[in-house]
Short mmCIF file of C-alpha atoms in Angstrom, two decimals:
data_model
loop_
_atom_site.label_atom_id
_atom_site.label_comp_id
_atom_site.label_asym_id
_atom_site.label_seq_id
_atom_site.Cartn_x
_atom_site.Cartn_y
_atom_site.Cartn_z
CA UNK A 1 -11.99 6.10 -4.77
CA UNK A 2 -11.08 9.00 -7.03
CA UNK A 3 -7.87 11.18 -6.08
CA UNK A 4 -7.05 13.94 -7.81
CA UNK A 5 -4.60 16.40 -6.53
CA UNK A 6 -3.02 20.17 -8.13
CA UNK A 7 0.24 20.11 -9.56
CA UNK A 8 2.53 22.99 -11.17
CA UNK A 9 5.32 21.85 -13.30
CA UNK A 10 8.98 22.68 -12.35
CA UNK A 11 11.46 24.10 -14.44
CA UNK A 12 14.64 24.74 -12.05
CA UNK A 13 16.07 21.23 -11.10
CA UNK A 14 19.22 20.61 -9.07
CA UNK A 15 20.13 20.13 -6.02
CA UNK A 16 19.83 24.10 -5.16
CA UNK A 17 16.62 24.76 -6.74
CA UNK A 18 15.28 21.30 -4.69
CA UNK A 19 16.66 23.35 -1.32
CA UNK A 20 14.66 26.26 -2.17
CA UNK A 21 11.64 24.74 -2.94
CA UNK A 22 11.50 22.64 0.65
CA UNK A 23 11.86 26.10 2.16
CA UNK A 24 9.43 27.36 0.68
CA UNK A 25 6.93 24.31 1.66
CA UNK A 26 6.80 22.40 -1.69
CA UNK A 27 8.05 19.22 -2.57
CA UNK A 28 9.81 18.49 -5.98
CA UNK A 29 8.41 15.25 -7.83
CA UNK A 30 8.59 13.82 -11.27
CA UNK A 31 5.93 11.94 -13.44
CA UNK A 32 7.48 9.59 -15.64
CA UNK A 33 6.62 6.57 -17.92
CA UNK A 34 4.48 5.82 -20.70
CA UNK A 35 5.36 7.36 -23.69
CA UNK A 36 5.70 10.59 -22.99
CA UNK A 37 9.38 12.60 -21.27
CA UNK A 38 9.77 12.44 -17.90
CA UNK A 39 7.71 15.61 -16.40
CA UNK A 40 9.35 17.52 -13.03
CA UNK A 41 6.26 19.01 -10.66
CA UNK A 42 5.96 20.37 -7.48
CA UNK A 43 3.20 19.69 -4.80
CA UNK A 44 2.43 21.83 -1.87
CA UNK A 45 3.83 19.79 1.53
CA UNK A 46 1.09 19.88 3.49
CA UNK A 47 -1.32 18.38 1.23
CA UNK A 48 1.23 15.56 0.28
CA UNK A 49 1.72 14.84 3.82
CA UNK A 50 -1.75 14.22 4.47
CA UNK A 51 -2.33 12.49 1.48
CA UNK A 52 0.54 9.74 2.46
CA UNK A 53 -1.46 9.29 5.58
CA UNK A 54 -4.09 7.73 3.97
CA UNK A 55 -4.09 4.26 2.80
CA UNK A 56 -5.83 4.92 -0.37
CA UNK A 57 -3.31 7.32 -1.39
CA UNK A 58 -0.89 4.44 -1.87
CA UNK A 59 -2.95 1.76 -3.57
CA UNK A 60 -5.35 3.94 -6.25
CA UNK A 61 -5.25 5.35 -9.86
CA UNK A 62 -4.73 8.82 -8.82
CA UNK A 63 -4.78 11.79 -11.31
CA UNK A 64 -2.67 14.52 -11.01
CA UNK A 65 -3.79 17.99 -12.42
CA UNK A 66 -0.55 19.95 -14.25
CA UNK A 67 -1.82 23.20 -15.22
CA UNK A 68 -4.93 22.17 -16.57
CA UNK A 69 -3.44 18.65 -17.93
CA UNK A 70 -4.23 15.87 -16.17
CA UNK A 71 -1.82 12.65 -15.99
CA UNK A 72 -3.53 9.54 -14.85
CA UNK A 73 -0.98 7.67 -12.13
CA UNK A 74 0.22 5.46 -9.56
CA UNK A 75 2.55 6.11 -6.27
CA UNK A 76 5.74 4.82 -6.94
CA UNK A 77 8.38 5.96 -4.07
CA UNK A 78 8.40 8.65 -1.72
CA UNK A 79 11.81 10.04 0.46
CA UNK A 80 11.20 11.38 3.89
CA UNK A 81 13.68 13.18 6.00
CA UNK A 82 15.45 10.87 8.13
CA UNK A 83 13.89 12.44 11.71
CA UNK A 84 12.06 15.30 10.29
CA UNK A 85 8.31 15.12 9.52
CA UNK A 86 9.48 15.84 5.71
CA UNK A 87 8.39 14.61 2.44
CA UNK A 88 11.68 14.87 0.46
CA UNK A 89 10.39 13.82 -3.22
CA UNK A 90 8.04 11.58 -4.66
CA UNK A 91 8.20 9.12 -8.04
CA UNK A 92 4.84 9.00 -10.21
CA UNK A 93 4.69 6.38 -12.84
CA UNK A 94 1.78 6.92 -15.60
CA UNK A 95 -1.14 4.16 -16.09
CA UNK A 96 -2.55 3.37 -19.37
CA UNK A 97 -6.18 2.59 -19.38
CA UNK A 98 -5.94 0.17 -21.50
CA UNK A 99 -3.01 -1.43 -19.66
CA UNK A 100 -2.68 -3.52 -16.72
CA UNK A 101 -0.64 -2.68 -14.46
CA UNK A 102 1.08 -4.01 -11.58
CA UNK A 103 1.37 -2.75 -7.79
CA UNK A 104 0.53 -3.51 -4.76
CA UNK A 105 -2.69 -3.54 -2.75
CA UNK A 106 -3.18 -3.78 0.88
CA UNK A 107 -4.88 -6.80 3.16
CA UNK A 108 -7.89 -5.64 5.46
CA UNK A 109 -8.69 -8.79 8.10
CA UNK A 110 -12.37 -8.74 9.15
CA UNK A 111 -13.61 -10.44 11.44
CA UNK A 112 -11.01 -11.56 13.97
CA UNK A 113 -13.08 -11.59 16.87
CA UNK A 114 -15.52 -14.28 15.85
CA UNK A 115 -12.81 -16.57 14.38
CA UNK A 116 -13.46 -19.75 16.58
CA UNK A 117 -9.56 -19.89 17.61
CA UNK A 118 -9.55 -16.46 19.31
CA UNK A 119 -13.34 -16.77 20.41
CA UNK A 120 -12.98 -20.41 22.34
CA UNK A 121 -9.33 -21.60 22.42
CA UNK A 122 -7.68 -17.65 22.89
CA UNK A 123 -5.20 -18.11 19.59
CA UNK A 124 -3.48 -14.95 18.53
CA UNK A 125 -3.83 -14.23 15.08
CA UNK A 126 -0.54 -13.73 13.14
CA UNK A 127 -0.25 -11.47 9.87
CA UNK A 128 2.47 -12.97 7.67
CA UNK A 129 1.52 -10.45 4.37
CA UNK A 130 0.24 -7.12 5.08
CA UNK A 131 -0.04 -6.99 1.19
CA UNK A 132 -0.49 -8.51 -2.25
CA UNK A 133 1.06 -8.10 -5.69
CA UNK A 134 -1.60 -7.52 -8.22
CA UNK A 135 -1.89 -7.07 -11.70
CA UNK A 136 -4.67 -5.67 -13.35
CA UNK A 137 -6.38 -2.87 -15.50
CA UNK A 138 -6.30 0.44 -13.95
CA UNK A 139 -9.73 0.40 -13.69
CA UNK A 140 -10.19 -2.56 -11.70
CA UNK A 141 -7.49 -1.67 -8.98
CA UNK A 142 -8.92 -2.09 -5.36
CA UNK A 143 -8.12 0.19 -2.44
CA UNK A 144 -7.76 -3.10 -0.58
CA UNK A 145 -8.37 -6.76 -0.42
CA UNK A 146 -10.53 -7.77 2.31
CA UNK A 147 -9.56 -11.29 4.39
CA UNK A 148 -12.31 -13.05 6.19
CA UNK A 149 -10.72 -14.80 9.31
CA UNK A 150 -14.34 -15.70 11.16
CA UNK A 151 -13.88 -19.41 10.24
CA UNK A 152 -9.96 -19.69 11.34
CA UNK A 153 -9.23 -22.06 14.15
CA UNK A 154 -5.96 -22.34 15.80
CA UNK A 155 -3.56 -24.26 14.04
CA UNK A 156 -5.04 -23.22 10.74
CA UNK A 157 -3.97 -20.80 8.21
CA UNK A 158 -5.13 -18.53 5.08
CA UNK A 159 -4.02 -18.90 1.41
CA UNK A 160 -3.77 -16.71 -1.00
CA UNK A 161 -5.59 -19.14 -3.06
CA UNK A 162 -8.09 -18.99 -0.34
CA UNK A 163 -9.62 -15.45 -0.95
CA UNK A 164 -11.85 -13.83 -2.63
CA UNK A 165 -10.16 -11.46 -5.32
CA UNK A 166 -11.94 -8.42 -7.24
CA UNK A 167 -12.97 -9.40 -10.55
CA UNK A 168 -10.01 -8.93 -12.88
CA UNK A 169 -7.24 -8.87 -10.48
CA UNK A 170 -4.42 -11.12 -10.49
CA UNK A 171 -2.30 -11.89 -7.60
CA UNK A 172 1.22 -12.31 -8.63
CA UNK A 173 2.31 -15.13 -6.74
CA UNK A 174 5.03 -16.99 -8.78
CA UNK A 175 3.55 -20.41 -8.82
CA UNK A 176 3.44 -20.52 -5.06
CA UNK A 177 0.77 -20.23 -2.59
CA UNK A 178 1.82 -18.26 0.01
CA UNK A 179 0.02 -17.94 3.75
CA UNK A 180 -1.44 -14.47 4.62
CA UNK A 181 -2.53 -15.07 8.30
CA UNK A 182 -2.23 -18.27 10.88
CA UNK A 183 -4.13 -18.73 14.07
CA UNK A 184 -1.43 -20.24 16.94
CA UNK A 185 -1.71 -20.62 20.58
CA UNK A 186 0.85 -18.36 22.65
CA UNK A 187 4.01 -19.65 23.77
CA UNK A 188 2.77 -19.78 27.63
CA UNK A 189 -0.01 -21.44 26.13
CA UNK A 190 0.88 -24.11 24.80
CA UNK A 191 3.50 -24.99 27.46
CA UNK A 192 0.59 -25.04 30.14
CA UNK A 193 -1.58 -27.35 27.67
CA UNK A 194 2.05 -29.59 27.33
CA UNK A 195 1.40 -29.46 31.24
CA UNK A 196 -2.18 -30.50 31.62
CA UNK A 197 -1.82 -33.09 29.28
CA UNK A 198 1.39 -34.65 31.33
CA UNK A 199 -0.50 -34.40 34.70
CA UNK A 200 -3.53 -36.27 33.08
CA UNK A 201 -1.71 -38.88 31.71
CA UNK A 202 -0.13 -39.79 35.12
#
């Protein structure tokens, strides 16, 4: 998905100047990286609010527009009031195109509803990682990284090993192999199979 969003650059920094921009519904945020100086903006709150809404926002190549220059970036931190519906300021980093880079992409789970455990023994699925550290070229970052579970049965879990990953994307896992989703029984569950399986034995 392409994101591109209108900047203006921002010359009065401080504390003070940060105050008077909130008021005035705009959000101070800096691009930084690569190898060019650090570069203060402002974005208009409203549309930065949205934007943080949306999944993609967070895991894409997004290109900001300064004033008729555009910066190609990723999302790097955002501050939010702590019990206002605020953005406070928000961290760009710049992507080179010819770089990878490394972030982190979000887990969609398909499927849950035909996996045999839910379908015939009533397992609850269990997300252990909600996401994945990736590396790869800007160009080959995916909004997402889709997780079949229509073959899980309880007692069984998912890999990272296990799925299917976008051609040129690396998941940074550290020489370990860690598990995305199990399939378990509930607690009640289990303790009125323990039960059935006493009474039949006597």
């Amino acid at each position: 998905m392409s994101i591109e969003m209108n900047v203006k650059k921002r010359d009065a920094q401080g504390t003070g100047a940060s105050r008077r921009l909130r008021r005035a519904d705009q959000v101070p945020a800096i691009i930084y990286g690569g190898d060019k100086p650090a570069t203060p903006i402002t974005l208009d709150h409203n549309e930065i609010f949205h934007a943080l809404r949306k999944e993609a926002f967070h895991a894409s190549v997004l290109t900001l527009n300064v004033e008729g220059t555009k910066e190609t970036v990723l999302l790097r931190d955002t501050q939010m009031h702590a019990y206002k519906l605020q953005v406070l300021h928000v961290d760009f980093q710049r992507v080179d195109a010819t770089h990878k880079l490394h972030t982190k992409v979000p887990f969609h789970f398909v499927n849950a509803d035909a996996a045999p455990g839910v379908k015939l023994q009533g397992g609850i699925v269990s997300h252990v990682m909600n996401e994945l550290d990736v590396q790869c070229l800007p160009s080959q970052l995916p909004e997402f990284i889709e997780v079949d579970l229509s073959g899980l049965s309880v007692g069984q879990s998912i890999h990272v090993s296990q799925i299917n990953l976008p051609a040129g994307v690396e998941a940074l896992t550290h020489g370990t192999d860690p598990v995305i989703v199990t399939l378990t029984l509930p607690r009640g569950a289990k303790a009125d199979e323990a039960a059935a399986e006493g009474g039949e034995e006597k």
